[in-house]
JSON list of C-alpha atoms in Angstrom, two decimals:
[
{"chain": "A", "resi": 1348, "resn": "UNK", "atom": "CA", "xyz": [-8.29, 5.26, 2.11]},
{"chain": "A", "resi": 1349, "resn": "UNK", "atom": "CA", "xyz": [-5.69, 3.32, 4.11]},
{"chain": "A", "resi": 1350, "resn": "UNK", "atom": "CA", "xyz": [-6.65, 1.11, 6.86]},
{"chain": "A", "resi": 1351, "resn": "UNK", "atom": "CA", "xyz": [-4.73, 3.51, 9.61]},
{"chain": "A", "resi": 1352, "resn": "UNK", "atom": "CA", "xyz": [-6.41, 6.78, 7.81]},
{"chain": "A", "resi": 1353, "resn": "UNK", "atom": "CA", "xyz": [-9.57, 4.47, 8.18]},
{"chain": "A", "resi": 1354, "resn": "UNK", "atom": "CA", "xyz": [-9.70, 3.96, 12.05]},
{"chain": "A", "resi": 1355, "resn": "UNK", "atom": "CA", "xyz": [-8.02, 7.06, 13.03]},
{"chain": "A", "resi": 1356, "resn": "UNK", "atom": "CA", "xyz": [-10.99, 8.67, 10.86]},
{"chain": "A", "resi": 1357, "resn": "UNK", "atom": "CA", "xyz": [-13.66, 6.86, 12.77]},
{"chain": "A", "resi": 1358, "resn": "UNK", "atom": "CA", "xyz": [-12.15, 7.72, 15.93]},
{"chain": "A", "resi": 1359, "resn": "UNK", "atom": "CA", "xyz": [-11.96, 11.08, 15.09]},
{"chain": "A", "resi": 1360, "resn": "UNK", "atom": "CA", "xyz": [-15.18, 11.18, 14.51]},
{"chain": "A", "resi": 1361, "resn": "UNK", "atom": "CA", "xyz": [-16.33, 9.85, 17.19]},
{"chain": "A", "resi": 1362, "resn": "UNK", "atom": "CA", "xyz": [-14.37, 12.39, 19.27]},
{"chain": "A", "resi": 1363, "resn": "UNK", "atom": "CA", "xyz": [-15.85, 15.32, 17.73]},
{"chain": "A", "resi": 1364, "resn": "UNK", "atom": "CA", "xyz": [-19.17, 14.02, 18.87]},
{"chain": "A", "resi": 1365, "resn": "UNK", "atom": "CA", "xyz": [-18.47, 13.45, 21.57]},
{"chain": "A", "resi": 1366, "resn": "UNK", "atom": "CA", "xyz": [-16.91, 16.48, 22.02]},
{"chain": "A", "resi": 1367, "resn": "UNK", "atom": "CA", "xyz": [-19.94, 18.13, 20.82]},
{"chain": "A", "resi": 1368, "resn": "UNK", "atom": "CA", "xyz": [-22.21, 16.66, 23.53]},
{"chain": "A", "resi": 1369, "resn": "UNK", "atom": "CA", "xyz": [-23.86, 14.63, 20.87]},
{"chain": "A", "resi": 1370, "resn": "UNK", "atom": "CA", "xyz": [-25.66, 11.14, 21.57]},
{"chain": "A", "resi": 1371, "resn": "UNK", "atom": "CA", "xyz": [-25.36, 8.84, 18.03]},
{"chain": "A", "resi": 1372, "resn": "UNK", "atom": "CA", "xyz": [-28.85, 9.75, 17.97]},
{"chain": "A", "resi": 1373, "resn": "UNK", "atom": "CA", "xyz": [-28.83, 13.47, 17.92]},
{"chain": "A", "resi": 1374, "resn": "UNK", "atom": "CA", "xyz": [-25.95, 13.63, 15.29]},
{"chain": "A", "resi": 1375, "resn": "UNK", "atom": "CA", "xyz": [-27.89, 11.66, 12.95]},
{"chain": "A", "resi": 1376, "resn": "UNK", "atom": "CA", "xyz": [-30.96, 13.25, 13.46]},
{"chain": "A", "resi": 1377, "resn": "UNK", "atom": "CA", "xyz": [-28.56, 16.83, 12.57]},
{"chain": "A", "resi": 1378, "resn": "UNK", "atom": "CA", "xyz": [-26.46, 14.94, 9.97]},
{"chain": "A", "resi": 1379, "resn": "UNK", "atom": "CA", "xyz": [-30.08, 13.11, 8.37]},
{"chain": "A", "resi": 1380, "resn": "UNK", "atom": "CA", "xyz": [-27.94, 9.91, 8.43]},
{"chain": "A", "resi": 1381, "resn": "UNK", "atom": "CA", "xyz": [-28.63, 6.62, 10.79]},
{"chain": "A", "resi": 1382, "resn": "UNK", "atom": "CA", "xyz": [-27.58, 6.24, 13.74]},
{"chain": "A", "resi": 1383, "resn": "UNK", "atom": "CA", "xyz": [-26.81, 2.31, 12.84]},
{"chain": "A", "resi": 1384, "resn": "UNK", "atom": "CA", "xyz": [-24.48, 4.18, 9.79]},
{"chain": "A", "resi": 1385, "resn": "UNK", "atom": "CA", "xyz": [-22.60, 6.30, 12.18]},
{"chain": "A", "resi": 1386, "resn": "UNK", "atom": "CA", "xyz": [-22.18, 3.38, 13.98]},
{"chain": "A", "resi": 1387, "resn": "UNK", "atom": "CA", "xyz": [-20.98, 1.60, 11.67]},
{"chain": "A", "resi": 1388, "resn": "UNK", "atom": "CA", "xyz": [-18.37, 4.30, 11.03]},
{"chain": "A", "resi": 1389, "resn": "UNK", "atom": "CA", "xyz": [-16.99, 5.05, 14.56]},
{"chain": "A", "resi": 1390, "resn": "UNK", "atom": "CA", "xyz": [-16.51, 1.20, 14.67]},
{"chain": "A", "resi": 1391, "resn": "UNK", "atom": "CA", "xyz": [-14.52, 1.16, 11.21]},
{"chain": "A", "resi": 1392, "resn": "UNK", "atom": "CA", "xyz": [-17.29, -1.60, 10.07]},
{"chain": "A", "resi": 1393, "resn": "UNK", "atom": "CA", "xyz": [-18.41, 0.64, 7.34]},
{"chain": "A", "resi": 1394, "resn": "UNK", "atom": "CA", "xyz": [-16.66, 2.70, 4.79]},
{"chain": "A", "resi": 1395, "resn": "UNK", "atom": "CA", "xyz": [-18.25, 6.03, 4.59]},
{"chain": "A", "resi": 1396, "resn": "UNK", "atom": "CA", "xyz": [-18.49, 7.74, 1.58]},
{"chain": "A", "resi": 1397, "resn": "UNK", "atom": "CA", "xyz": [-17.02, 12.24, 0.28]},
{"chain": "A", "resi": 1398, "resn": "UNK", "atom": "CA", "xyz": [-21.19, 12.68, 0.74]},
{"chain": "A", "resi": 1399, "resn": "UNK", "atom": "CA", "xyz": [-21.79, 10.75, 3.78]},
{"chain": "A", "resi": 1400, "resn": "UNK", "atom": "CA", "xyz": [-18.63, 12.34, 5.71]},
{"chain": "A", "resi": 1401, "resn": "UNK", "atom": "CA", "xyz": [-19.43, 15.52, 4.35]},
{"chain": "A", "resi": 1402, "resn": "UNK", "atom": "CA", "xyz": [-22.42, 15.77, 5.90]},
{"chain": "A", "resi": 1403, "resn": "UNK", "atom": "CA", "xyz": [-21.13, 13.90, 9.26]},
{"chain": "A", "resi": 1404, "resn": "UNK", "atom": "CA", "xyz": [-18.75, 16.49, 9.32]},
{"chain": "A", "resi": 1405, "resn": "UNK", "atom": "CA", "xyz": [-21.04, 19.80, 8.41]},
{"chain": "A", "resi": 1406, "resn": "UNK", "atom": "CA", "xyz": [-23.38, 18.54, 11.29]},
{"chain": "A", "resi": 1407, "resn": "UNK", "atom": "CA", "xyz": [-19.90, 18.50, 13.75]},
{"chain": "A", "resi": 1408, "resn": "UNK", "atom": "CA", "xyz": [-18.93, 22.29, 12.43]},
{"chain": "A", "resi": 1409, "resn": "UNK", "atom": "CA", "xyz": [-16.32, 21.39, 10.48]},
{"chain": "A", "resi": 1410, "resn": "UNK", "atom": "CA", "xyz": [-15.44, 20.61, 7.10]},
{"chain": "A", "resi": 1411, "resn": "UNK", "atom": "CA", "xyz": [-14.87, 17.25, 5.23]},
{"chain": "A", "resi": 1412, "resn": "UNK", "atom": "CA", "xyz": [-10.78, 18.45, 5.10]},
{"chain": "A", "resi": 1413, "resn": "UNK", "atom": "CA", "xyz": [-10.60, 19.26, 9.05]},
{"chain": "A", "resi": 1414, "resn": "UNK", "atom": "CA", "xyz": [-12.55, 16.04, 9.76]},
{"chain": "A", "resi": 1415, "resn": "UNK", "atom": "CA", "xyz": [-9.45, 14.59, 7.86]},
{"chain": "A", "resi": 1416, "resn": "UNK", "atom": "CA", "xyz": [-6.83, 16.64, 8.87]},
{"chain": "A", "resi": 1417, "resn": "UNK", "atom": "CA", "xyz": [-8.27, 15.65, 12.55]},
{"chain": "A", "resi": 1418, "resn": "UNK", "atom": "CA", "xyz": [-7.76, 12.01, 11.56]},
{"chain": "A", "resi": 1419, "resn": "UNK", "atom": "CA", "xyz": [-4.21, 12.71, 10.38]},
{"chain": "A", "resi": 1420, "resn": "UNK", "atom": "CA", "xyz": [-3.18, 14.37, 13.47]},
{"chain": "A", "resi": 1421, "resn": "UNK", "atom": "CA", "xyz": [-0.69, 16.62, 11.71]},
{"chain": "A", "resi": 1422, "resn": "UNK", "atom": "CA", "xyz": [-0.06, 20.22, 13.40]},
{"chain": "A", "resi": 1423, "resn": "UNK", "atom": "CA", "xyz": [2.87, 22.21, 11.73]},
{"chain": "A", "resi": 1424, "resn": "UNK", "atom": "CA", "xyz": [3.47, 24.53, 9.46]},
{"chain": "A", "resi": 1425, "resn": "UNK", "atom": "CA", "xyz": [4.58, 22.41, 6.67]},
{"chain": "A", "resi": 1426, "resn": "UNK", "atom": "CA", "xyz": [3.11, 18.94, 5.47]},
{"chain": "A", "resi": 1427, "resn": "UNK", "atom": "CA", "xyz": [4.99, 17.21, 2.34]},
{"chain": "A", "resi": 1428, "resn": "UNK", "atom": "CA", "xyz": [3.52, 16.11, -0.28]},
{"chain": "A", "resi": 1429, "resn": "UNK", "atom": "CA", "xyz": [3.94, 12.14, 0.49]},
{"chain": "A", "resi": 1430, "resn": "UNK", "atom": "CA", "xyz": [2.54, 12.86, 3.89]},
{"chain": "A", "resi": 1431, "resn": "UNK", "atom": "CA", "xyz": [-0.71, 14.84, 2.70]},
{"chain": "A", "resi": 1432, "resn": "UNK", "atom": "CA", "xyz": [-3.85, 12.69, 3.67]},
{"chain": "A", "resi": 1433, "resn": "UNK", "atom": "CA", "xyz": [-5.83, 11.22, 0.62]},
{"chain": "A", "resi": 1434, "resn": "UNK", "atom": "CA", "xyz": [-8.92, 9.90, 1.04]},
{"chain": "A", "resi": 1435, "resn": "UNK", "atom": "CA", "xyz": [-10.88, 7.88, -1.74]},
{"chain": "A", "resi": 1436, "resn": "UNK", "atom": "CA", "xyz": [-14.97, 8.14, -1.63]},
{"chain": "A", "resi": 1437, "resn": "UNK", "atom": "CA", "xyz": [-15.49, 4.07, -2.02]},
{"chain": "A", "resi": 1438, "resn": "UNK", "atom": "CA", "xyz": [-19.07, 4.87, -4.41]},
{"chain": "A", "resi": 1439, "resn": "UNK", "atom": "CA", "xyz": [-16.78, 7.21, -6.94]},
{"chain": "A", "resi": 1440, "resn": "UNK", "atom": "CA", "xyz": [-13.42, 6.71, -6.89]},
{"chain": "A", "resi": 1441, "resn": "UNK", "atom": "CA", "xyz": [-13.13, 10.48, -6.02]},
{"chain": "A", "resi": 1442, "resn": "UNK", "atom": "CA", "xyz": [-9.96, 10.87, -4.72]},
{"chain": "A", "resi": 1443, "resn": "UNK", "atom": "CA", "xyz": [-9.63, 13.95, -1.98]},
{"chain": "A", "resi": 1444, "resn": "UNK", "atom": "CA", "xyz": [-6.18, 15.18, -0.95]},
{"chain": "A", "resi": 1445, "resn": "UNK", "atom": "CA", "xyz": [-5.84, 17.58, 1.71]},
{"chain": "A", "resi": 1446, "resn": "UNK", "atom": "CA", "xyz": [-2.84, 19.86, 0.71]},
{"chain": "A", "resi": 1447, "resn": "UNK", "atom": "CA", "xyz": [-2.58, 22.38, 2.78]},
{"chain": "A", "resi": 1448, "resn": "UNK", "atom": "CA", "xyz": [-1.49, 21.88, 6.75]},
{"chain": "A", "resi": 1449, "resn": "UNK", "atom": "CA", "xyz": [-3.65, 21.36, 9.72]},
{"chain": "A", "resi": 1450, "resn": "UNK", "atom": "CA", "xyz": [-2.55, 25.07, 11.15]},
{"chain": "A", "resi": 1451, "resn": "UNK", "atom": "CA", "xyz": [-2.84, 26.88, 7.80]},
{"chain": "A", "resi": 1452, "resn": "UNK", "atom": "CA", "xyz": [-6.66, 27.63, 9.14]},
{"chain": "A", "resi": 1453, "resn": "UNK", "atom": "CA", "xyz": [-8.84, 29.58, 7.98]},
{"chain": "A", "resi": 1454, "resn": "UNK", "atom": "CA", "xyz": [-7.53, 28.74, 4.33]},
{"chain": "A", "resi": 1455, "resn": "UNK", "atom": "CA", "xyz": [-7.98, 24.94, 3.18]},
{"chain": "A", "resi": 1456, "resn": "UNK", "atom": "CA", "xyz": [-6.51, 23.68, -0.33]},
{"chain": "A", "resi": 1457, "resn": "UNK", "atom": "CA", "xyz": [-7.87, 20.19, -1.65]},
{"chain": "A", "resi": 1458, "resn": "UNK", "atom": "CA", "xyz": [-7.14, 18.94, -4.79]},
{"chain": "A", "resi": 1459, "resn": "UNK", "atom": "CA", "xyz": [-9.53, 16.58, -5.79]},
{"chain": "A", "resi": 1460, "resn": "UNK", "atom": "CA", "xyz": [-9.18, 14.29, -8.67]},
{"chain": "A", "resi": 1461, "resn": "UNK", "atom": "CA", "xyz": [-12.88, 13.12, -10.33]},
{"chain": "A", "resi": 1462, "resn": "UNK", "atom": "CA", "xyz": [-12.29, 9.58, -12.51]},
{"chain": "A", "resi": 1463, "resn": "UNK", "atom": "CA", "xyz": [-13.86, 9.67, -16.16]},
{"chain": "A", "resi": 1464, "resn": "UNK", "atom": "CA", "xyz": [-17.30, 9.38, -16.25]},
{"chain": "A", "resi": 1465, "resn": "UNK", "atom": "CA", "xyz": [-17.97, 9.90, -12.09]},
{"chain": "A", "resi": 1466, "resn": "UNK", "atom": "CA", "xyz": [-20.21, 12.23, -10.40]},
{"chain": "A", "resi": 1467, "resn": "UNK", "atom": "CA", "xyz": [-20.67, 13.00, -6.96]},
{"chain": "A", "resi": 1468, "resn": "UNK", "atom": "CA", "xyz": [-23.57, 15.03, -5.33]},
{"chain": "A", "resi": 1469, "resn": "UNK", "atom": "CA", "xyz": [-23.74, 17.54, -2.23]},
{"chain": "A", "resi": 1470, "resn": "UNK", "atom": "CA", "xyz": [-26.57, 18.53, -0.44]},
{"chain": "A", "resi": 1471, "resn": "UNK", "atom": "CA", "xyz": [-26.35, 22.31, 0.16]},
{"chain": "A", "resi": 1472, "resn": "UNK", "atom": "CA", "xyz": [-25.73, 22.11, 3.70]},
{"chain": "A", "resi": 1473, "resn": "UNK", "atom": "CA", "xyz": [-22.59, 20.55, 3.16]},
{"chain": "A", "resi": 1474, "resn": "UNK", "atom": "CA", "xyz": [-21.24, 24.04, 2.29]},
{"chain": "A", "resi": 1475, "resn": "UNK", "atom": "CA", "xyz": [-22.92, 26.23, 4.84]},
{"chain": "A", "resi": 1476, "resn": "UNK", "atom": "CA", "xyz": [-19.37, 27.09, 6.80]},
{"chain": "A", "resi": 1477, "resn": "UNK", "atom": "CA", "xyz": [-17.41, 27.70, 3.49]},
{"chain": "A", "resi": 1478, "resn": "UNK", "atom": "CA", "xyz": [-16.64, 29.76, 0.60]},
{"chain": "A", "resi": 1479, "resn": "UNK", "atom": "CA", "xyz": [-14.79, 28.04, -1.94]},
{"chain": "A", "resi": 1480, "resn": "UNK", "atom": "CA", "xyz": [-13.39, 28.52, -4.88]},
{"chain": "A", "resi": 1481, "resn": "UNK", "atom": "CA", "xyz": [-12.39, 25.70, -8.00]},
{"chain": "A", "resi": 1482, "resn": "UNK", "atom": "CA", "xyz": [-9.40, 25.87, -10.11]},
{"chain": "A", "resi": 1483, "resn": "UNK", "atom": "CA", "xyz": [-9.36, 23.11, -13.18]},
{"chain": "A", "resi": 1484, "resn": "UNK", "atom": "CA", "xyz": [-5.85, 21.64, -13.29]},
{"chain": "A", "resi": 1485, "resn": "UNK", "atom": "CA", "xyz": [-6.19, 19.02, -15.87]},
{"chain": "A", "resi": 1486, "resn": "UNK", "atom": "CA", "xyz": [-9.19, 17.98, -17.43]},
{"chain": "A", "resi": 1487, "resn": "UNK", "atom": "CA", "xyz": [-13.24, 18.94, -17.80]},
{"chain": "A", "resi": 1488, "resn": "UNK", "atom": "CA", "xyz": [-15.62, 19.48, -14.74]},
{"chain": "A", "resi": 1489, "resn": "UNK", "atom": "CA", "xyz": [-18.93, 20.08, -15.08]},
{"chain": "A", "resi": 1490, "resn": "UNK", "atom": "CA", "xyz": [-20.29, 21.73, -12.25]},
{"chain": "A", "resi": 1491, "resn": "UNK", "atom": "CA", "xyz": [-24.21, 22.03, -11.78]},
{"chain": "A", "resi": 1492, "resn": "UNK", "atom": "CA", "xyz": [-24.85, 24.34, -8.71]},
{"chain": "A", "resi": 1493, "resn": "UNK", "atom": "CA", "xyz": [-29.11, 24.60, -8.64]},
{"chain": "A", "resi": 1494, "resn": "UNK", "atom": "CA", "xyz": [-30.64, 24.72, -12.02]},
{"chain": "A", "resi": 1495, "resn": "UNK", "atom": "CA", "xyz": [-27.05, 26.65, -13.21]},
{"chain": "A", "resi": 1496, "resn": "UNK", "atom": "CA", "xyz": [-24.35, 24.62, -15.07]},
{"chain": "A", "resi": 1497, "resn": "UNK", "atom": "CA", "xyz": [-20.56, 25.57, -15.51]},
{"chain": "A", "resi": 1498, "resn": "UNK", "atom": "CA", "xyz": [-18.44, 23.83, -17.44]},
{"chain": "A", "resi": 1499, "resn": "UNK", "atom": "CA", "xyz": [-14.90, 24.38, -16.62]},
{"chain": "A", "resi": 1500, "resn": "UNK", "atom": "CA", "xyz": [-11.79, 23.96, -18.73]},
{"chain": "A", "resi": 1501, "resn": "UNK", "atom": "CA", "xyz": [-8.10, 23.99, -17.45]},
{"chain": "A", "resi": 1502, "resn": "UNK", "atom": "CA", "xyz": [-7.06, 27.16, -16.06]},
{"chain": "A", "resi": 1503, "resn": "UNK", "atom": "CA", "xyz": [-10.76, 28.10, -15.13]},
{"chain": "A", "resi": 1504, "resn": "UNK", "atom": "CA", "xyz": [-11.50, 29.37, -12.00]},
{"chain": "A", "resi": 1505, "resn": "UNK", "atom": "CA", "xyz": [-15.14, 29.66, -10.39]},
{"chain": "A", "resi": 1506, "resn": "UNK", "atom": "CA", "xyz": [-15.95, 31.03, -6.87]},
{"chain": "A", "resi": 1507, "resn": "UNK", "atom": "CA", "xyz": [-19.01, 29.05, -6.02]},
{"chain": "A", "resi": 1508, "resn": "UNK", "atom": "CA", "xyz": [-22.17, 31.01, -5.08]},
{"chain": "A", "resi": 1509, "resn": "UNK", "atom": "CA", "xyz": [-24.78, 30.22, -2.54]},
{"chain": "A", "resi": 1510, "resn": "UNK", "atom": "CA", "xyz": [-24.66, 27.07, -0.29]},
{"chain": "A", "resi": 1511, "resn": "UNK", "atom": "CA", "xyz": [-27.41, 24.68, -2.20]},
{"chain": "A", "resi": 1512, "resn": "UNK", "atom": "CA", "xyz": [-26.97, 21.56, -4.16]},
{"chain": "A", "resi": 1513, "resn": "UNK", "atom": "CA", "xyz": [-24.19, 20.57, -6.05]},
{"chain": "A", "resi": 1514, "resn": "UNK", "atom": "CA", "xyz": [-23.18, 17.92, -8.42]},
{"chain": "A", "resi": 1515, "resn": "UNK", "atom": "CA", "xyz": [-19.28, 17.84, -9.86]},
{"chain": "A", "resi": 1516, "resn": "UNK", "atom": "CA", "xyz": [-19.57, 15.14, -12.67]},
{"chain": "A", "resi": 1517, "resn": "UNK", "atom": "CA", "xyz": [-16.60, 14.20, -15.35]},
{"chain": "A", "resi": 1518, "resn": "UNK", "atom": "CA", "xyz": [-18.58, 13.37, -18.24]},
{"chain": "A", "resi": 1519, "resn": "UNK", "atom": "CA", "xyz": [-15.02, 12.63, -20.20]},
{"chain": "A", "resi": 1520, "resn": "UNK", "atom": "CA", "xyz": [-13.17, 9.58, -20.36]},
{"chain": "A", "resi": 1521, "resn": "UNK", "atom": "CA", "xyz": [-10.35, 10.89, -18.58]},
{"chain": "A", "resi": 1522, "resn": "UNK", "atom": "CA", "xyz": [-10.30, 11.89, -15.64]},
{"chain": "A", "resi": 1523, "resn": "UNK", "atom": "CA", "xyz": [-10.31, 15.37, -13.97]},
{"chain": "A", "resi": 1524, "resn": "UNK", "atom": "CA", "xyz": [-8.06, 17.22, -11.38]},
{"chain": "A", "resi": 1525, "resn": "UNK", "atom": "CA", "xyz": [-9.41, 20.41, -9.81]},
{"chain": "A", "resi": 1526, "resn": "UNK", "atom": "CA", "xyz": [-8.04, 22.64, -6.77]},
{"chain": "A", "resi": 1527, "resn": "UNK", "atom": "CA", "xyz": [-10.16, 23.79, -3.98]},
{"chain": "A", "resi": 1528, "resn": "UNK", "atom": "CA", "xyz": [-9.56, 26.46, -1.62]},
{"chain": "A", "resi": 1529, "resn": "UNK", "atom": "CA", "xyz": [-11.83, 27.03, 0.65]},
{"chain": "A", "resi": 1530, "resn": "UNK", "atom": "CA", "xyz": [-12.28, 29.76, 3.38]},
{"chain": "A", "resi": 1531, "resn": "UNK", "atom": "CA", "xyz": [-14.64, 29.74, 6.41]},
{"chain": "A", "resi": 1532, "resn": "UNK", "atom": "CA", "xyz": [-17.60, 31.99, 6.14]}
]
């Protein structure tokens, strides 16, 4: 994540709670992360990482790619490719890139891009405003949602069931590129 994308992300945070009529205290208490984390975060002393904001951002209403798109600031119809915000989770190397623009809502696309051998987990209420749906680009996924394990090829496409748990995990040695599109519920 760039240093700008960085602060203007823990400002935007910040914001939103604000905005929310949330104390540091009661988002962390909705978010079930510290309130000496999130404070760490809206003062750009701490890095947060896809899991962390995801669930900052769940407990806010939004999603981890309007949290960013938020932090971007962008608002027309058409965002090119250099400018698309990319954000890097600092414990996986997952690499996030919001592709689609700030006004395209209620349709998101992220393509996401999972280094060999990385894995990162959601809790299930991370997904609890969403459908979405993944489309393999390059690479293998292996998507566990619950006790039910897909593994998906290039050219797959799987429209995720149920909010609950999820893990997306490259167990390859290269590494993985996957769309997401993702729809409010």
């Amino acid at each position: 994540m760039s240093d700008t994308l960085g602060s203007s992300l823990a400002a935007t945070l910040q914001v939103a709670r604000e905005a929310h009529g949330l104390s540091v205290s009661a988002l962390a208490e909705r978010a079930g992360v510290s309130r000496a984390m999130i404070g760490k975060i809206e003062r750009g002393d701490a890095q947060p990482t896809a899991v962390l904001l995801a669930r900052l951002a769940g407990a806010l209403g939004m999603t981890l790619s309007e949290l960013v798109a938020r932090a971007e600031d962008g608002g027309g119809r058409l965002v090119r490719a250099a400018d698309q915000p990319t954000w890097t989770d600092p414990a996986s190397g997952y690499r996030r890139r919001t592709v689609s623009p700030a006004s395209g809502r209620p349709l998101e696309l992220v393509e996401v891009e999972l280094p060999a051998r990385a894995r990162v987990a959601f809790a299930g209420d991370s997904q609890a405003l969403v459908h979405q749906q993944i489309w393999v680009l390059d690479g293998h996924l292996r998507l566990h949602e619950g006790d039910t394990v897909h593994e998906l090829d290039p050219g797959d496409c799987l429209q995720l069931g149920a909010p609950g748990p999820r893990v997306f995990a490259n167990p390859t040695d290269r590494s993985c590129r996957y769309l997401v599109a993702l729809t409010r519920r």
